[in-house]
XYZ file of C-alpha atoms in Angstrom:
589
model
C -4.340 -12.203 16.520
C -4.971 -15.457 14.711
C -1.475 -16.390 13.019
C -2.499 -20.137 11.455
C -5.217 -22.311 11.376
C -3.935 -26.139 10.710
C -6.803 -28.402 9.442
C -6.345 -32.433 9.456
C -8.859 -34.868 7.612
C -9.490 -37.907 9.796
C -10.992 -41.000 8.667
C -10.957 -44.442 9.899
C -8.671 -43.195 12.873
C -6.016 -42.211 10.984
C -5.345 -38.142 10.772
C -3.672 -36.611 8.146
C -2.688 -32.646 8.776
C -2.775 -30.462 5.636
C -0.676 -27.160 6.896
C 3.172 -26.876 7.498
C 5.599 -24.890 9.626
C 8.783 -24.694 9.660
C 11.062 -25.362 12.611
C 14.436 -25.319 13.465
C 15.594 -27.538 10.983
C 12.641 -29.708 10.161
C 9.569 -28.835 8.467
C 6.429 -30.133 10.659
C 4.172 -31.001 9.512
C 4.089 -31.474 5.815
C 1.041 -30.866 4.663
C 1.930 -29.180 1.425
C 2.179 -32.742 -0.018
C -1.415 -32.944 -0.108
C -2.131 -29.627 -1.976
C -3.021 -30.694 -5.621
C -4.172 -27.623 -7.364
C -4.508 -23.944 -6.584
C -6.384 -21.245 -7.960
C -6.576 -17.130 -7.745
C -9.975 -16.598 -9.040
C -12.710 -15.415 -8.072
C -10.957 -15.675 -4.814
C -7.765 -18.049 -3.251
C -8.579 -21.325 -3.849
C -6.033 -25.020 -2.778
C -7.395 -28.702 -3.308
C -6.108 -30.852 -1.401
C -6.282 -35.120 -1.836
C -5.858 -37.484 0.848
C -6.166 -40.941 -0.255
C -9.940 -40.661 -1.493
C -10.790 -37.327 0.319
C -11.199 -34.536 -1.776
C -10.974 -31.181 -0.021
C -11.655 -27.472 -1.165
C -10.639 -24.329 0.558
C -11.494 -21.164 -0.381
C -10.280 -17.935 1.754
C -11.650 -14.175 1.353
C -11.613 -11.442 3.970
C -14.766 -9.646 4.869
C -15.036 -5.579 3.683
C -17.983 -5.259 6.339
C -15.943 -5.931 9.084
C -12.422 -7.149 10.303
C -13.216 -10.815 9.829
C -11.337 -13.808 7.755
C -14.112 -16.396 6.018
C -12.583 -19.393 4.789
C -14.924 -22.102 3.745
C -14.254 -26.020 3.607
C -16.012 -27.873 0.753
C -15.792 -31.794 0.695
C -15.769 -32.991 -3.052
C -15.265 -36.446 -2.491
C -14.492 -38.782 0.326
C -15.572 -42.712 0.408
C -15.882 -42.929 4.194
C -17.001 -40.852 7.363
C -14.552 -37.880 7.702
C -14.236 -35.490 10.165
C -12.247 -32.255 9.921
C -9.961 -31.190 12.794
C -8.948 -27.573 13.379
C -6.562 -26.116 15.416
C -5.779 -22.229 15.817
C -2.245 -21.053 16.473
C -2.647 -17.273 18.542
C 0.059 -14.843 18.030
C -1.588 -11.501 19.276
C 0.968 -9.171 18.112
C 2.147 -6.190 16.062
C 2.775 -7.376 12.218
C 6.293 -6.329 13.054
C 6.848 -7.864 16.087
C 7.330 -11.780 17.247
C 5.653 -13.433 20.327
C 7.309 -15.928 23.224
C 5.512 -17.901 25.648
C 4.749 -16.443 28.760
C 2.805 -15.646 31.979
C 0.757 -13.115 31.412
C -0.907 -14.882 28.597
C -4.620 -15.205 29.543
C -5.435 -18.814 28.398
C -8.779 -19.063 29.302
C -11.839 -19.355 26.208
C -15.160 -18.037 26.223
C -18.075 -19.325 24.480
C -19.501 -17.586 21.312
C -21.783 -19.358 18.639
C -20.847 -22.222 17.301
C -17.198 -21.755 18.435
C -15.398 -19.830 21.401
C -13.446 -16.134 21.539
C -9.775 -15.463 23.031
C -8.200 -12.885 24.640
C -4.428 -13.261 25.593
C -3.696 -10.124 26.918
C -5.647 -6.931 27.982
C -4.701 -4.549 25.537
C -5.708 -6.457 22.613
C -9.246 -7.317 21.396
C -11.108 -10.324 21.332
C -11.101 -12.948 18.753
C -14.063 -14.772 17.788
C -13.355 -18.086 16.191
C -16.513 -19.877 15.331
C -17.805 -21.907 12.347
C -21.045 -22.056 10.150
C -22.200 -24.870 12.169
C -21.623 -26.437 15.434
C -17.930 -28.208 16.607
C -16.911 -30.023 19.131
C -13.989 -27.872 21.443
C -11.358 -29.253 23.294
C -9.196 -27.119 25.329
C -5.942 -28.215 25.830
C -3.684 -25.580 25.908
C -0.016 -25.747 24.617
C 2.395 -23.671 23.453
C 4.896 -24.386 20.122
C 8.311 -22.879 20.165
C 10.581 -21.933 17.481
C 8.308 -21.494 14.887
C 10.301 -20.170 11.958
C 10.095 -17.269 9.254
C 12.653 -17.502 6.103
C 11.343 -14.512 4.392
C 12.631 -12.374 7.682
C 15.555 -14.742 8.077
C 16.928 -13.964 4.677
C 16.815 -10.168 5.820
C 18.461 -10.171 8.646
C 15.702 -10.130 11.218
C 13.982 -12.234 14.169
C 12.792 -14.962 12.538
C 11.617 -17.453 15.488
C 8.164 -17.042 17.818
C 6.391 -19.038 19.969
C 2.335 -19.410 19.242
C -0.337 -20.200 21.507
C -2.804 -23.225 20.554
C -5.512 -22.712 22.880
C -7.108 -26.750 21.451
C -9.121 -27.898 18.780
C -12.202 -28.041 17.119
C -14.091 -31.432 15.452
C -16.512 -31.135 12.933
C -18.097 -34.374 10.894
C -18.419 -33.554 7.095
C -20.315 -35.021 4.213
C -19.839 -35.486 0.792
C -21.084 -31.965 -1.118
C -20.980 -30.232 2.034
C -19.872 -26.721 3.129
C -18.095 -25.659 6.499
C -17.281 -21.751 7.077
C -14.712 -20.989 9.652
C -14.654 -17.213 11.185
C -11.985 -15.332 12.906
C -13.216 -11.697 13.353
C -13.324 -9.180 16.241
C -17.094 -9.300 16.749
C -19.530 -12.134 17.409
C -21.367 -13.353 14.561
C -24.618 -15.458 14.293
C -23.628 -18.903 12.652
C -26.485 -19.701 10.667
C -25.517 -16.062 8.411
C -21.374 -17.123 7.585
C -23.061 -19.049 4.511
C -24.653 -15.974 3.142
C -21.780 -12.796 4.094
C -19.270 -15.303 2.168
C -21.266 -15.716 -0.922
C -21.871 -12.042 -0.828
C -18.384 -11.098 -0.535
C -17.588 -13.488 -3.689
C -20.287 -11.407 -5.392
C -18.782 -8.145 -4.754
C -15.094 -8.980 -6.286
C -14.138 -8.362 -9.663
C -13.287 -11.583 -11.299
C -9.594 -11.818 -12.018
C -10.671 -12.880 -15.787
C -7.915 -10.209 -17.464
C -5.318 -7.993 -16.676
C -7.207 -4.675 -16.467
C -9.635 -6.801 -13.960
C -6.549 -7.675 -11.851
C -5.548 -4.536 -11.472
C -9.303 -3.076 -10.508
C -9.487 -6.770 -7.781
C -6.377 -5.611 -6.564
C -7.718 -1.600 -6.176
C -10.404 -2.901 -3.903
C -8.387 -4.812 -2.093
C -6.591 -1.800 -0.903
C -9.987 0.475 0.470
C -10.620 -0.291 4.086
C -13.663 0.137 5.515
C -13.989 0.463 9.002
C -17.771 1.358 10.311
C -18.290 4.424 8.210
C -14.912 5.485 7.747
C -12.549 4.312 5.049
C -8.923 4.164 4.743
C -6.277 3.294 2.151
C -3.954 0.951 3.278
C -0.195 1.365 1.245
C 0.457 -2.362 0.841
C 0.322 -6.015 1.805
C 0.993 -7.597 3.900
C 2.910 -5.299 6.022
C 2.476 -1.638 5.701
C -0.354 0.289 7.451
C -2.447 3.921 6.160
C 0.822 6.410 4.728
C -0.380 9.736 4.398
C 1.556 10.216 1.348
C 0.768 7.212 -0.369
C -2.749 7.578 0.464
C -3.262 11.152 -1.755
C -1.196 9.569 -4.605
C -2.830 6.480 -4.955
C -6.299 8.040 -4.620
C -7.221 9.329 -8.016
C -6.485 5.516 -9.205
C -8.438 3.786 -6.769
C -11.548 5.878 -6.902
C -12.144 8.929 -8.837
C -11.256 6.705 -12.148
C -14.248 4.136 -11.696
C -16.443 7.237 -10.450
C -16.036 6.298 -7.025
C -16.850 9.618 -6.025
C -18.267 9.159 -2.314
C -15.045 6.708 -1.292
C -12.853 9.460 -2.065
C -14.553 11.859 -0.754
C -14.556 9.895 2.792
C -10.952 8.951 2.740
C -9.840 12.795 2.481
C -12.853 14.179 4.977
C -11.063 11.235 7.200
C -8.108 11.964 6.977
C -8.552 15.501 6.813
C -9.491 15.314 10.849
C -5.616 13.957 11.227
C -4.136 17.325 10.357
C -2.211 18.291 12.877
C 0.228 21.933 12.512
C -0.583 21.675 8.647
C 1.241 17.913 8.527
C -0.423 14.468 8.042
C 0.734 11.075 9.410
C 3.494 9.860 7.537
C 2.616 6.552 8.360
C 0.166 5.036 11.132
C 0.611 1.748 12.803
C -2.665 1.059 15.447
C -2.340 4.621 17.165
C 0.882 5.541 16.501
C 1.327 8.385 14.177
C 4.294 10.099 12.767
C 3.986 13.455 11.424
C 7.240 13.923 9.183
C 6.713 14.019 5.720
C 6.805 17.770 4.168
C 5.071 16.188 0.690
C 1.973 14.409 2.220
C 0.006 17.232 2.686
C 1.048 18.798 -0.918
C -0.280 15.570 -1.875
C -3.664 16.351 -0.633
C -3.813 19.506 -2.699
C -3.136 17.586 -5.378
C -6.168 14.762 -4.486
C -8.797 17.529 -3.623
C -7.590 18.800 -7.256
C -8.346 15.672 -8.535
C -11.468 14.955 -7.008
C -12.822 18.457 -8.095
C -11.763 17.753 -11.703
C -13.009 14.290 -11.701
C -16.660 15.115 -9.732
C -17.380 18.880 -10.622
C -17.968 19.181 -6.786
C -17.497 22.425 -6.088
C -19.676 22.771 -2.840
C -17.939 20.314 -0.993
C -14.298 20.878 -2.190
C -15.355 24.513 -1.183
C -17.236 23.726 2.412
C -15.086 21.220 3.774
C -11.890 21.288 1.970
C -11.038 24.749 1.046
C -10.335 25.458 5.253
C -8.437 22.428 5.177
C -5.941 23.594 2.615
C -5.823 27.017 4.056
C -4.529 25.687 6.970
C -1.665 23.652 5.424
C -0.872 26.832 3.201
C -0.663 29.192 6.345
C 1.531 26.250 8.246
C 3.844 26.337 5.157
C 3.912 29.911 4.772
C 4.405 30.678 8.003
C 6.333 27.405 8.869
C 5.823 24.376 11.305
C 7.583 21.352 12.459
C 10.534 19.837 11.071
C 11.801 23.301 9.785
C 9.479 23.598 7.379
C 8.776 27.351 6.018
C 8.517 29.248 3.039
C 11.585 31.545 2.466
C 11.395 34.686 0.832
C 11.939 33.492 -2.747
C 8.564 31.937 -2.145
C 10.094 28.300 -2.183
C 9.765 25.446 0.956
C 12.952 24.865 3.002
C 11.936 21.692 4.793
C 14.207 19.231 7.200
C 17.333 19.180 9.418
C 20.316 17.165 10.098
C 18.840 13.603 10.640
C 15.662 13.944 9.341
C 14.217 12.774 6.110
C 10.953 14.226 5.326
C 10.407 13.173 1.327
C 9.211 9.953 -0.168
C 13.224 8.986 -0.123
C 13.045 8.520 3.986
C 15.321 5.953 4.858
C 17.590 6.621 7.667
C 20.325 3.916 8.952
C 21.341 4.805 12.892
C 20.455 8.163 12.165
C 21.727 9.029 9.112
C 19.467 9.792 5.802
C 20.918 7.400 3.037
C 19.429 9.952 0.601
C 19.747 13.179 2.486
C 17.416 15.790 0.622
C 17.029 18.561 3.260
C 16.622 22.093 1.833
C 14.810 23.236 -0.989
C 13.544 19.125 -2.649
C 12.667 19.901 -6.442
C 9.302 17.559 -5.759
C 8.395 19.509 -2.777
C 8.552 22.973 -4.767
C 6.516 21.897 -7.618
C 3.845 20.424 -5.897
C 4.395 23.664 -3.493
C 3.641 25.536 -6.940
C 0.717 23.043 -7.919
C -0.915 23.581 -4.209
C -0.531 27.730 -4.806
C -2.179 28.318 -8.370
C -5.110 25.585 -7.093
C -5.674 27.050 -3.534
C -5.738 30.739 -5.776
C -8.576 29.187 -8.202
C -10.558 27.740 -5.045
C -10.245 31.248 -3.479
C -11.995 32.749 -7.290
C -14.548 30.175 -7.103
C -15.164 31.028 -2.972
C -14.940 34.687 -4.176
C -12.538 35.250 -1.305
C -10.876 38.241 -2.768
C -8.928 38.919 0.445
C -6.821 35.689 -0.895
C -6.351 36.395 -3.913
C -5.542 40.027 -4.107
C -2.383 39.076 -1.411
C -1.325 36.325 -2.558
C -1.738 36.380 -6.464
C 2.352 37.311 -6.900
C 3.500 34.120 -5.410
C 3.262 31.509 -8.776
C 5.191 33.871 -10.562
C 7.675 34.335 -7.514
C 7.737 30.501 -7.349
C 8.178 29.576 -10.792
C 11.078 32.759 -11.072
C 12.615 30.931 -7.877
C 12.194 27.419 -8.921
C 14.120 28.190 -12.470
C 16.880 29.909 -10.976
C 17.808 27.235 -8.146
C 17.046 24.223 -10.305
C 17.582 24.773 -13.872
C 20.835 24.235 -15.317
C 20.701 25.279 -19.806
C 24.181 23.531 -19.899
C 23.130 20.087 -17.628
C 19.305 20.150 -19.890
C 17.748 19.094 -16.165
C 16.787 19.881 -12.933
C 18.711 19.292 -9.860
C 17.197 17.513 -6.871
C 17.379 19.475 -4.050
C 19.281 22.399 -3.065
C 20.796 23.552 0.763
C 23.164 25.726 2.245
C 24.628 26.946 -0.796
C 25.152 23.083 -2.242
C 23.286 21.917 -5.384
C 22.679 17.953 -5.984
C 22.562 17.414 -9.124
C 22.044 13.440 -9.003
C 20.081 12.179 -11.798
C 16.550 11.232 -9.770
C 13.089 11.055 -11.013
C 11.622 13.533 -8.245
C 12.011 16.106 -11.387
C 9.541 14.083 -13.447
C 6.807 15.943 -11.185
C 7.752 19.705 -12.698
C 6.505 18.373 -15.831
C 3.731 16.118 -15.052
C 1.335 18.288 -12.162
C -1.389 19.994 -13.292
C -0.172 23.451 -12.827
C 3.893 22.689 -13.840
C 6.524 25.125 -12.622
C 8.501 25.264 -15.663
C 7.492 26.101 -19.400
C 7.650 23.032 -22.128
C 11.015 23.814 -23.145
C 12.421 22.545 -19.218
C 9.140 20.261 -19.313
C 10.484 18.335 -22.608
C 14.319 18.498 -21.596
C 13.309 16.710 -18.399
C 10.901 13.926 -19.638
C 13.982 13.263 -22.086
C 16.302 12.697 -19.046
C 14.374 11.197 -17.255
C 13.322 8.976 -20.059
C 16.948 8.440 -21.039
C 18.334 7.780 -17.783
C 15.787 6.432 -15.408
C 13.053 4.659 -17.354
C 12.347 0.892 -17.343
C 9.636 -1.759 -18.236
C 8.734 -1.664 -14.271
C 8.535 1.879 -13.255
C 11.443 4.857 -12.747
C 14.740 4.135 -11.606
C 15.217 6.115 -8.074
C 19.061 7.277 -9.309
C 20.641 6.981 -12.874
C 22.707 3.556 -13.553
C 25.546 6.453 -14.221
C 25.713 7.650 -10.650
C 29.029 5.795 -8.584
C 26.068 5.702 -6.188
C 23.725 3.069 -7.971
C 22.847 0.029 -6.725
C 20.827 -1.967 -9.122
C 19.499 -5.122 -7.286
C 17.345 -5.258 -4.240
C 17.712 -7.942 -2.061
C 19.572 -9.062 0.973
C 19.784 -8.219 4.751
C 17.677 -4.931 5.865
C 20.826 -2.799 5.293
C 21.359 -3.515 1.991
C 17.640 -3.677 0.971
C 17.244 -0.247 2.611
C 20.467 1.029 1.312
C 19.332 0.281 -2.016
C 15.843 1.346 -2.275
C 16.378 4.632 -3.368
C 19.330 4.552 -4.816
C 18.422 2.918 -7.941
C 15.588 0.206 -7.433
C 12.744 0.667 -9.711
C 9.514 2.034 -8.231
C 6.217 1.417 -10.840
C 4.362 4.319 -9.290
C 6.575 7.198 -11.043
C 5.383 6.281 -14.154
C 1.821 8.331 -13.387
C 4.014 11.305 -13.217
C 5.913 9.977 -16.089
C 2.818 9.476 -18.232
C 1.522 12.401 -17.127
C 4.755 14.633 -18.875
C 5.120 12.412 -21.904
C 1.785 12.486 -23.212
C 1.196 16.304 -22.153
C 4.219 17.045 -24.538
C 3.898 14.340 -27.144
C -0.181 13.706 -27.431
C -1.701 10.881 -29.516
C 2.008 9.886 -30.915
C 3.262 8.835 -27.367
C 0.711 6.628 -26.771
C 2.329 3.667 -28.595
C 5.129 4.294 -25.594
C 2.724 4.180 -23.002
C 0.855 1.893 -23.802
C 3.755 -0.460 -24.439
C 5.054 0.371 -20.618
C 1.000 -0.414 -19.445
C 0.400 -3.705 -21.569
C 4.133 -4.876 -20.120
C 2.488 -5.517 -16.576
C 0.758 -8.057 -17.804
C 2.802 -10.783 -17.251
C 3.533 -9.920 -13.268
C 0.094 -10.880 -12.457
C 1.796 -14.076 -11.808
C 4.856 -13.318 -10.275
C 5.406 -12.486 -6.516
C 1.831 -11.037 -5.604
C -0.578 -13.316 -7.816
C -2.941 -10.568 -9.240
C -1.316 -7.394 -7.840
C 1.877 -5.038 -8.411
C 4.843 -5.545 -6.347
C 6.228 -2.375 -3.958
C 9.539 -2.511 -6.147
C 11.708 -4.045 -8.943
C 15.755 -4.221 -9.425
C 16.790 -1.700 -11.294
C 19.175 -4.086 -13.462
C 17.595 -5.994 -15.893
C 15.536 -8.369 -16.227
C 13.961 -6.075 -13.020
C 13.137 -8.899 -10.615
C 9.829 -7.817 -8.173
C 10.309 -7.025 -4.588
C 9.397 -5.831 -1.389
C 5.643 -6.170 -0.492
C 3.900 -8.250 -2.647
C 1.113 -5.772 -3.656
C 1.060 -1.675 -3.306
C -1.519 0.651 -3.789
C 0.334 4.013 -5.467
C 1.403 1.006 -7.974
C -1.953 -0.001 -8.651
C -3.454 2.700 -8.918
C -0.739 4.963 -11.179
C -0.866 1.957 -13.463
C -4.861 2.124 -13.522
C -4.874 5.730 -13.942
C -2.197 5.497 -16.515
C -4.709 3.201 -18.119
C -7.497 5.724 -17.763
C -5.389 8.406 -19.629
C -4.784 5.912 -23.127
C -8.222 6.292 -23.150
C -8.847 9.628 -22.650
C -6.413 10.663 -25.265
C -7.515 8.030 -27.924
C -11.136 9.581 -27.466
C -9.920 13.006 -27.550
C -8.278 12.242 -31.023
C -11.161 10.813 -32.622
């Protein structure tokens, strides 16, 4: 809704703007020459200097509601100033650009201390108001061409045109605080002062690495009245199913955040639909196509169970849950998938890509893993043995007397269509007869869930491939450097970026699963590996996303950051990779 807000600093007539945009060709205006200083903690923090003015702002985003606080702070100024705003309105998708137009309602409302918008009808209100009163003047314009380099440099639309309905004038003394809000409800003035102090109370101060990672966990959590949500990444990406169950363990359950987790899967629990989550959601639009997601959910309810001891509620609200996805499975639902007779999960067709490797150019899969996917089947294996001990616990002995054969059938099935003695790994996926036997990490999860599908012989001769072939300082490689299909930078237009992401770029998450093998085979003397890998993440708390993991890294050395600038499955494998250095140190004292 709100894209920018440009602040100038008058004094003695003279006005001096302190944002910048970019324009065809010219830069306008050039504010950036008056930022002197920034900092990251507790919260993002520029100083500006204009001649004798001294100006601090400090921006934070409210987890009460959908609201952006940004407070003004005047250090030092010699004369009268006065601080000008002026919003620029995009109301828009993130992944879409705006042009002026007709239909644009450009008429304000009133509100406290400030006025609300509404361009079109199908979008909400925002409220832009400020801790005390301004002076508005409406004079609307529009201003074209307004450039983006980070979508230029990938090939997409780069140029919009944003709406400035006026601007606001506020006088401001020496010592004194000014809170601007945008949000999507009215709020009473005279409280901005207090919500942003108490947001600053609730973060964790960025003061070390391990507190990066937990400000960055939080950051991920969305609250929305008494619902939360996990949202994959910033700035672009919305609530992924998949990513959601993954990243939930590290986000909650590790810091005993119990009741958060429990919300996020009774939420998202009420999306089932056919035994399938959303893949990914953007506002309300939902795409059910990913055959792992709701494997992934076994695997969170596991968690939460093992990290909570709460039997009654995994039981009364989760156990039906995961009884539906197993009867969907078994008996089969969209997308072609089914369980086959061996007991294993046939999922996709021609076209589709329904694993965490999705990407499809004009139709066609770049990594095409229909069939029988080596991740699906062991977390099809995991989701099986704990659905069995759920049933024991529930006492439903109609379950488990007809469908205690199946881990055995599973593992018996798994073995013979993805073990190789000779190759010493598994393949990735097998169809129609065809068996890829690409060097990937989705293997890495055989050896790392909590019930595995293979004994420790296949577990160790895995984690040594994998370990061999695929690990780096930043995460698993997505396809060995050996493969004539490898492609170890990522960067360039959207093609190449999405031709590349899973064929070699490094994702940071894997190495949960990763830990997870290594130190289930090794113990207390692979920590020194681990904990090398963890401590190494130190020093990108200053590169690309200040504070926060980046969505991927080049798979060449020296593994350059990329993508979004922060993810959650990142964050949170890393913390819960954290979480089990200390388990197994205590467990070997």
């Amino acid at each position: 809704l709100l894209s920018s807000l440009d602040e100038s600093v008058i004094q003695h007539g003279a006005m001096f703007n302190l944002s910048i945009h970019k324009y065809p060709n010219a830069y306008e205006p050039r504010g950036h020459k008056y930022a002197r200083e920034f900092y990251a903690d507790p919260i993002p923090m520029v100083i500006y200097r204009v001649g004798g003015v001294v100006l601090r702002k400090e921006q934070i985003f409210s987890v009460e509601d959908e609201r952006l606080l940004t407070r003004y702070t005047l250090l030092e100024a010699n004369s009268p100033t006065t601080l000008r705003f002026k919003p620029f309105l995009a109301f828009r998708s993130v992944h879409a650009l705006t042009r002026e137009n007709m239909y644009a309602n450009t008429k304000y409302a009133k509100a406290g201390a400030g006025i609300s918008m509404r361009l079109y009808e199908a979008y909400p209100s925002v409220f832009l108001q400020f801790s005390k009163e301004p002076d508005y003047v409406h004079v609307p314009h529009w201003y074209y061409n307004i450039e983006y380099i980070e979508d230029q440099k990938t090939g997409h639309e780069f140029q919009e045109d944003l709406f400035v309905p006026g601007y606001f004038e506020l006088n401001i003394e020496k010592g004194e605080s000014i809170i601007f809000s945008a949000g999507l409800s009215e709020m009473m003035p005279e409280n901005l002062p207090a919500l942003f102090d108490k947001e600053i109370k609730n973060r964790i101060p960025r003061s070390s690495y391990l507190n990066c990672l937990r400000n960055a966990a939080q950051q991920f959590l969305i609250r929305k009245g008494d619902k939360y949500e996990v949202v994959a990444g910033f700035p672009w990406f919305g609530s992924w199913g998949r990513d959601t169950f993954i990243a939930l363990p590290g986000l909650t359950l590790i810091h005993g955040d119990f009741e958060a987790c429990n919300n996020v899967l009774r939420t998202t629990g009420e999306k089932l639909r056919g035994g399938l989550f959303p893949n990914l959601e953007s506002g309300k639009m939902a795409v059910y196509n990913a055959a792992d997601a709701p494997l992934w959910y076994f695997y969170a309810v596991q968690q939460y169970l093992a990290f909570s001891g709460d039997t009654d509620t995994v039981i009364s609200e989760f156990y039906p849950k995961l009884l539906q996805i197993f009867e969907a499975y078994l008996l089969g639902t969209d997308y072609n998938i089914h369980m086959c007779d061996n007991g294993l999960i046939y999922a996709g067709a021609e076209g589709l890509s329904l694993t965490w490797m999705d990407v499809v150019i004009d139709g066609v899969p770049v990594t095409q893993r229909k069939g029988f996917a080596v991740e699906i089947n062991a977390l099809w294996h995991n989701a099986v043995c704990f659905l069995l001990e759920l049933a024991q616990l529930k006492d439903d002995h109609d379950f488990t007397s007809r469908y205690d054969y199946l881990p055995d059938q599973i593992r018996n099935s798994f073995e013979v269509l993805f073990w190789d003695s000779r190759k010493r790994y598994l393949a990735d996926y097998h169809d129609n007869g065809y068996t890829d036997w690409k060097i990937r990490p989705n293997m890495i999860f055989a050896a790392s869930l909590p019930y595995k599908v293979v004994n420790d012989d296949i577990c160790k001769a895995v984690s040594d491939t994998v370990k061999n072939n695929l690990l780096t300082a930043r995460g698993l490689r997505s396809l060995s450097p050996k493969d004539k299909d490898y492609r170890g930078t990522y960067e360039g237009n959207q093609e190449n970026l999405d031709r590349a992401y899973h064929q070699g770029t490094v994702w940071p998450w894997l190495l949960g699963a990763f830990s997870d093998a290594y130190l289930y085979l090794h113990g207390k003397s692979g920590l020194s590996l681990i904990e090398r890998i963890f401590d190494g993440f130190e020093e990108e708390m200053t590169c690309h996303g200040i504070g926060t993991i980046s969505e991927v890294f080049d798979g060449d050395p020296p593994h350059l950051p990329g993508g979004a600038i922060s993810q959650a499955w990142n964050v949170a494998e890393l913390l819960r990779i954290h979480h089990l250095i200390s388990k197994y140190k205590e467990e070997s004292l």
